[in-house]
CSV table of C-alpha atoms in Angstrom, one decimal:
chain,number,residue,atom,x,y,z
A,153,MET,CA,14.2,11.1,-22.3
A,154,SER,CA,16.3,9.9,-25.2
A,155,ARG,CA,15.2,7.0,-27.4
A,156,ASP,CA,18.5,5.2,-26.6
A,157,ARG,CA,17.8,5.4,-22.9
A,158,MET,CA,14.2,4.1,-23.4
A,159,ALA,CA,15.5,1.3,-25.7
A,160,ARG,CA,18.1,0.2,-23.2
A,161,ALA,CA,15.5,0.2,-20.4
A,162,PHE,CA,13.0,-1.8,-22.3
A,163,ALA,CA,15.5,-4.2,-23.9
A,164,ASP,CA,14.2,-7.1,-21.8
A,165,PHE,CA,10.5,-6.3,-21.8
A,166,ASP,CA,9.5,-9.9,-21.0
A,167,ARG,CA,11.5,-9.6,-17.7
A,168,ILE,CA,9.9,-6.2,-17.0
A,169,GLN,CA,6.4,-7.6,-17.5
A,170,GLN,CA,7.3,-10.6,-15.3
A,171,LEU,CA,8.5,-8.2,-12.5
A,172,VAL,CA,5.4,-6.1,-12.7
A,173,GLU,CA,3.1,-9.1,-12.6
A,174,ARG,CA,5.0,-10.6,-9.6
A,175,ALA,CA,5.0,-7.4,-7.7
A,176,ALA,CA,1.3,-6.8,-8.3
A,177,THR,CA,0.4,-10.4,-7.4
A,178,ARG,CA,2.5,-10.3,-4.3
A,179,LEU,CA,0.9,-7.0,-3.1
A,180,LEU,CA,-2.6,-8.2,-3.9
A,181,ARG,CA,-1.9,-11.3,-1.8
A,182,VAL,CA,-0.2,-9.4,1.1
A,183,LEU,CA,-2.4,-6.3,1.4
A,184,ASP,CA,-6.1,-6.5,2.4
A,185,LEU,CA,-7.5,-4.4,-0.5
A,186,PRO,CA,-11.1,-3.3,-0.8
A,187,SER,CA,-13.3,-4.9,-3.5
A,188,TRP,CA,-13.5,-1.7,-5.6
A,189,LEU,CA,-9.7,-1.8,-6.3
A,190,ASP,CA,-9.5,-3.8,-9.5
A,191,PRO,CA,-6.3,-6.1,-9.8
A,192,GLU,CA,-6.0,-4.8,-13.4
A,193,ASP,CA,-5.6,-1.3,-12.0
A,194,VAL,CA,-2.8,-2.5,-9.8
A,195,MET,CA,-1.1,-4.0,-12.9
A,196,GLN,CA,-1.6,-0.8,-14.9
A,197,GLU,CA,-0.1,1.2,-12.1
A,198,GLY,CA,2.9,-1.1,-12.1
A,199,PHE,CA,3.5,-0.3,-15.8
A,200,ARG,CA,3.0,3.4,-15.2
A,201,ILE,CA,5.7,3.2,-12.4
A,202,VAL,CA,8.0,1.4,-14.9
A,203,CYS,CA,7.7,4.3,-17.3
A,204,GLU,CA,8.5,6.8,-14.5
A,205,ALA,CA,11.4,4.6,-13.3
A,206,VAL,CA,13.2,5.1,-16.6
A,207,GLU,CA,13.7,8.8,-15.7
A,208,ARG,CA,15.2,7.9,-12.3
A,209,TRP,CA,17.3,4.9,-13.5
A,210,ASP,CA,21.1,5.3,-13.7
A,211,PRO,CA,22.3,3.0,-16.5
A,212,GLU,CA,25.9,3.3,-15.2
A,213,ARG,CA,24.9,1.7,-11.8
A,214,ALA,CA,22.7,-1.2,-12.8
A,215,ARG,CA,20.6,-2.9,-15.5
A,216,PHE,CA,17.1,-1.5,-15.6
A,217,THR,CA,15.5,-4.8,-14.6
A,218,THR,CA,17.8,-4.8,-11.5
A,219,TYR,CA,16.7,-1.3,-10.6
A,220,LEU,CA,13.1,-2.3,-11.0
A,221,TYR,CA,13.6,-5.5,-8.9
A,222,LEU,CA,14.8,-3.3,-6.1
A,223,HIS,CA,12.2,-0.5,-6.3
A,224,LEU,CA,9.0,-1.7,-7.9
A,225,ASP,CA,7.4,-3.2,-4.8
A,226,LEU,CA,7.9,0.0,-2.7
A,227,PHE,CA,6.7,2.3,-5.4
A,228,LEU,CA,3.6,0.2,-6.2
A,229,ARG,CA,2.9,-0.2,-2.5
A,230,ARG,CA,3.0,3.6,-2.1
A,231,ALA,CA,0.7,4.1,-5.0
A,232,ILE,CA,-1.8,1.7,-3.5
A,233,LEU,CA,-1.6,3.2,-0.1
A,234,ARG,CA,-2.1,6.7,-1.5
A,235,ARG,CA,-5.2,5.5,-3.3
A,236,LEU,CA,-6.6,3.8,-0.2
A,237,ARG,CA,-6.0,7.0,1.9
A,238,GLY,CA,-7.9,9.0,-0.8
A,239,HIS,CA,-10.8,6.6,-0.7
A,240,ALA,CA,-11.4,7.4,-4.4
A,241,GLU,CA,-12.9,4.7,-6.5
A,242,CYS,CA,-11.1,5.4,-9.8
A,243,PRO,CA,-8.1,3.8,-11.5
A,244,LEU,CA,-4.8,4.3,-9.8
A,245,TRP,CA,-3.1,5.9,-12.8
A,246,GLU,CA,-5.6,8.7,-12.8
A,247,GLU,CA,-4.2,9.9,-9.5
A,248,GLU,CA,-2.4,13.2,-9.9
A,249,GLU,CA,-0.3,13.2,-6.7
A,250,GLU,CA,3.3,12.2,-7.3
A,251,PHE,CA,5.7,10.5,-4.9
A,252,GLY,CA,6.6,13.7,-3.0
A,253,ASP,CA,8.3,14.4,0.3
A,254,GLY,CA,4.9,14.2,2.1
A,255,ILE,CA,4.9,10.4,1.7
A,256,HIS,CA,7.8,10.3,4.2
A,257,GLU,CA,5.6,11.9,6.8
A,258,THR,CA,3.1,9.1,6.8
A,259,VAL,CA,3.0,6.3,9.3
A,260,GLU,CA,3.3,3.7,6.6
A,261,ALA,CA,6.5,5.2,5.2
A,262,ARG,CA,8.1,5.5,8.7
A,263,GLU,CA,7.2,1.8,9.3
A,264,GLU,CA,8.7,0.8,6.0
A,265,LEU,CA,11.9,2.8,6.7
A,266,GLU,CA,12.2,1.2,10.2
A,267,ALA,CA,11.6,-2.3,8.7
A,268,LEU,CA,14.3,-1.6,6.1
A,269,GLN,CA,16.7,-0.5,8.9
A,270,ARG,CA,16.0,-3.6,10.9
A,271,ALA,CA,16.5,-5.8,7.8
A,272,LEU,CA,19.8,-4.0,7.1
A,273,GLN,CA,20.9,-4.7,10.7
A,274,CYS,CA,20.0,-8.4,10.3
A,275,LEU,CA,21.9,-8.5,7.0
A,276,LYS,CA,24.9,-6.9,8.7
A,277,GLU,CA,24.9,-9.7,11.4
A,278,GLU,CA,24.1,-12.6,9.0
A,279,MET,CA,26.1,-11.6,5.9
A,280,PRO,CA,28.6,-8.9,6.7
A,281,LEU,CA,30.2,-9.0,3.2
A,282,ALA,CA,26.8,-8.7,1.5
A,283,PHE,CA,25.9,-5.8,3.9
A,284,ALA,CA,29.2,-4.1,3.0
A,285,VAL,CA,28.5,-4.3,-0.7
A,286,VAL,CA,24.9,-3.2,-0.4
A,287,VAL,CA,25.5,-0.2,1.7
A,288,ARG,CA,28.3,1.0,-0.6
A,289,TYR,CA,26.4,0.3,-3.8
A,290,PHE,CA,23.3,2.3,-2.6
A,291,GLY,CA,25.2,4.9,-0.6
A,292,LEU,CA,23.9,3.9,2.8
A,293,GLU,CA,25.4,4.1,6.3
A,294,GLY,CA,27.5,7.2,5.4
A,295,HIS,CA,28.9,5.7,2.2
A,296,ALA,CA,28.7,7.5,-1.2
A,297,PRO,CA,27.0,5.4,-3.9
A,298,CYS,CA,29.6,3.4,-5.7
A,299,ALA,CA,30.0,1.3,-8.9
A,300,ILE,CA,30.3,-2.4,-8.2
A,301,THR,CA,33.8,-2.5,-9.7
A,302,LYS,CA,35.0,0.1,-7.3
A,303,ILE,CA,33.4,-1.8,-4.4
A,304,GLU,CA,35.2,-4.9,-5.5
A,305,ARG,CA,38.5,-3.1,-5.4
A,306,GLN,CA,37.7,-1.5,-2.0
A,307,LEU,CA,36.8,-4.8,-0.4
A,308,GLY,CA,39.4,-6.9,-2.2
A,309,LEU,CA,36.9,-9.0,-4.1
A,310,THR,CA,37.5,-10.6,-7.5
A,311,ARG,CA,35.8,-9.3,-10.6
A,312,GLY,CA,32.1,-10.4,-10.6
A,313,GLU,CA,32.2,-11.4,-6.9
A,314,GLY,CA,30.8,-8.0,-5.8
A,315,GLN,CA,27.7,-8.5,-8.1
A,316,GLY,CA,27.1,-11.9,-6.5
A,317,TRP,CA,27.3,-10.5,-3.0
A,318,LEU,CA,25.0,-7.6,-4.0
A,319,GLN,CA,22.4,-10.1,-5.3
A,320,ARG,CA,22.6,-12.3,-2.3
A,321,GLY,CA,22.3,-9.3,0.0
A,322,LEU,CA,19.3,-8.0,-1.9
A,323,ASP,CA,17.6,-11.4,-1.9
A,324,ARG,CA,18.1,-11.7,1.8
A,325,LEU,CA,16.8,-8.1,2.4
A,326,ARG,CA,13.7,-8.9,0.3
A,327,SER,CA,13.2,-12.1,2.3
A,328,LEU,CA,13.5,-10.3,5.6
A,329,LEU,CA,11.0,-7.7,4.5
A,330,GLN,CA,8.6,-10.3,3.3
A,331,GLU,CA,8.9,-12.1,6.6
A,332,ARG,CA,8.1,-8.9,8.3
A,333,ASP,CA,5.0,-8.4,6.1
A,334,GLY,CA,3.8,-11.9,7.0
A,335,GLU,CA,4.3,-11.3,10.8
A,336,GLY,CA,2.5,-7.9,10.4
A,337,ARG,CA,-0.6,-9.8,9.2
A,338,GLY,CA,-0.5,-12.1,12.1
A,339,GLY,CA,0.8,-15.1,10.2
């Protein structure tokens, strides 16, 4: 990894720290975690995930903080679930298993994928333009991943309008998924 890439990724470290803290707090509140899982371990795992995310981040597609905003909850949830399935009482970051293809075979991963598909369908019905931008940007529903400027041209949007629809769509998806998490806990 180049120093330039790392510098670009961590240019807004305060925002990164804020995203990690929010994701960890949200998951600690949402998930019923055993007493041996230290909240500081969850935070540490969040920062480990941030470092790994720099490798997967495409600077041409989004700011690093935008990429994190979209992926951090899922990656952190997977790490916690892996640890819980392993029943090991050691810090999360000491785990050697990586996010491999095996995670997609778990019940939790299938449930998350189904929840995302339901949320996308709701977004399609509620906010069709936001849906069109989101699926093109991330390469879903048979679309190839696309830059926001190209999406704006494809959909006849003005410059900057696509970014607004992308953000509104992602906010609505996050809200739908959080509502699902609340219902799953019975409340």
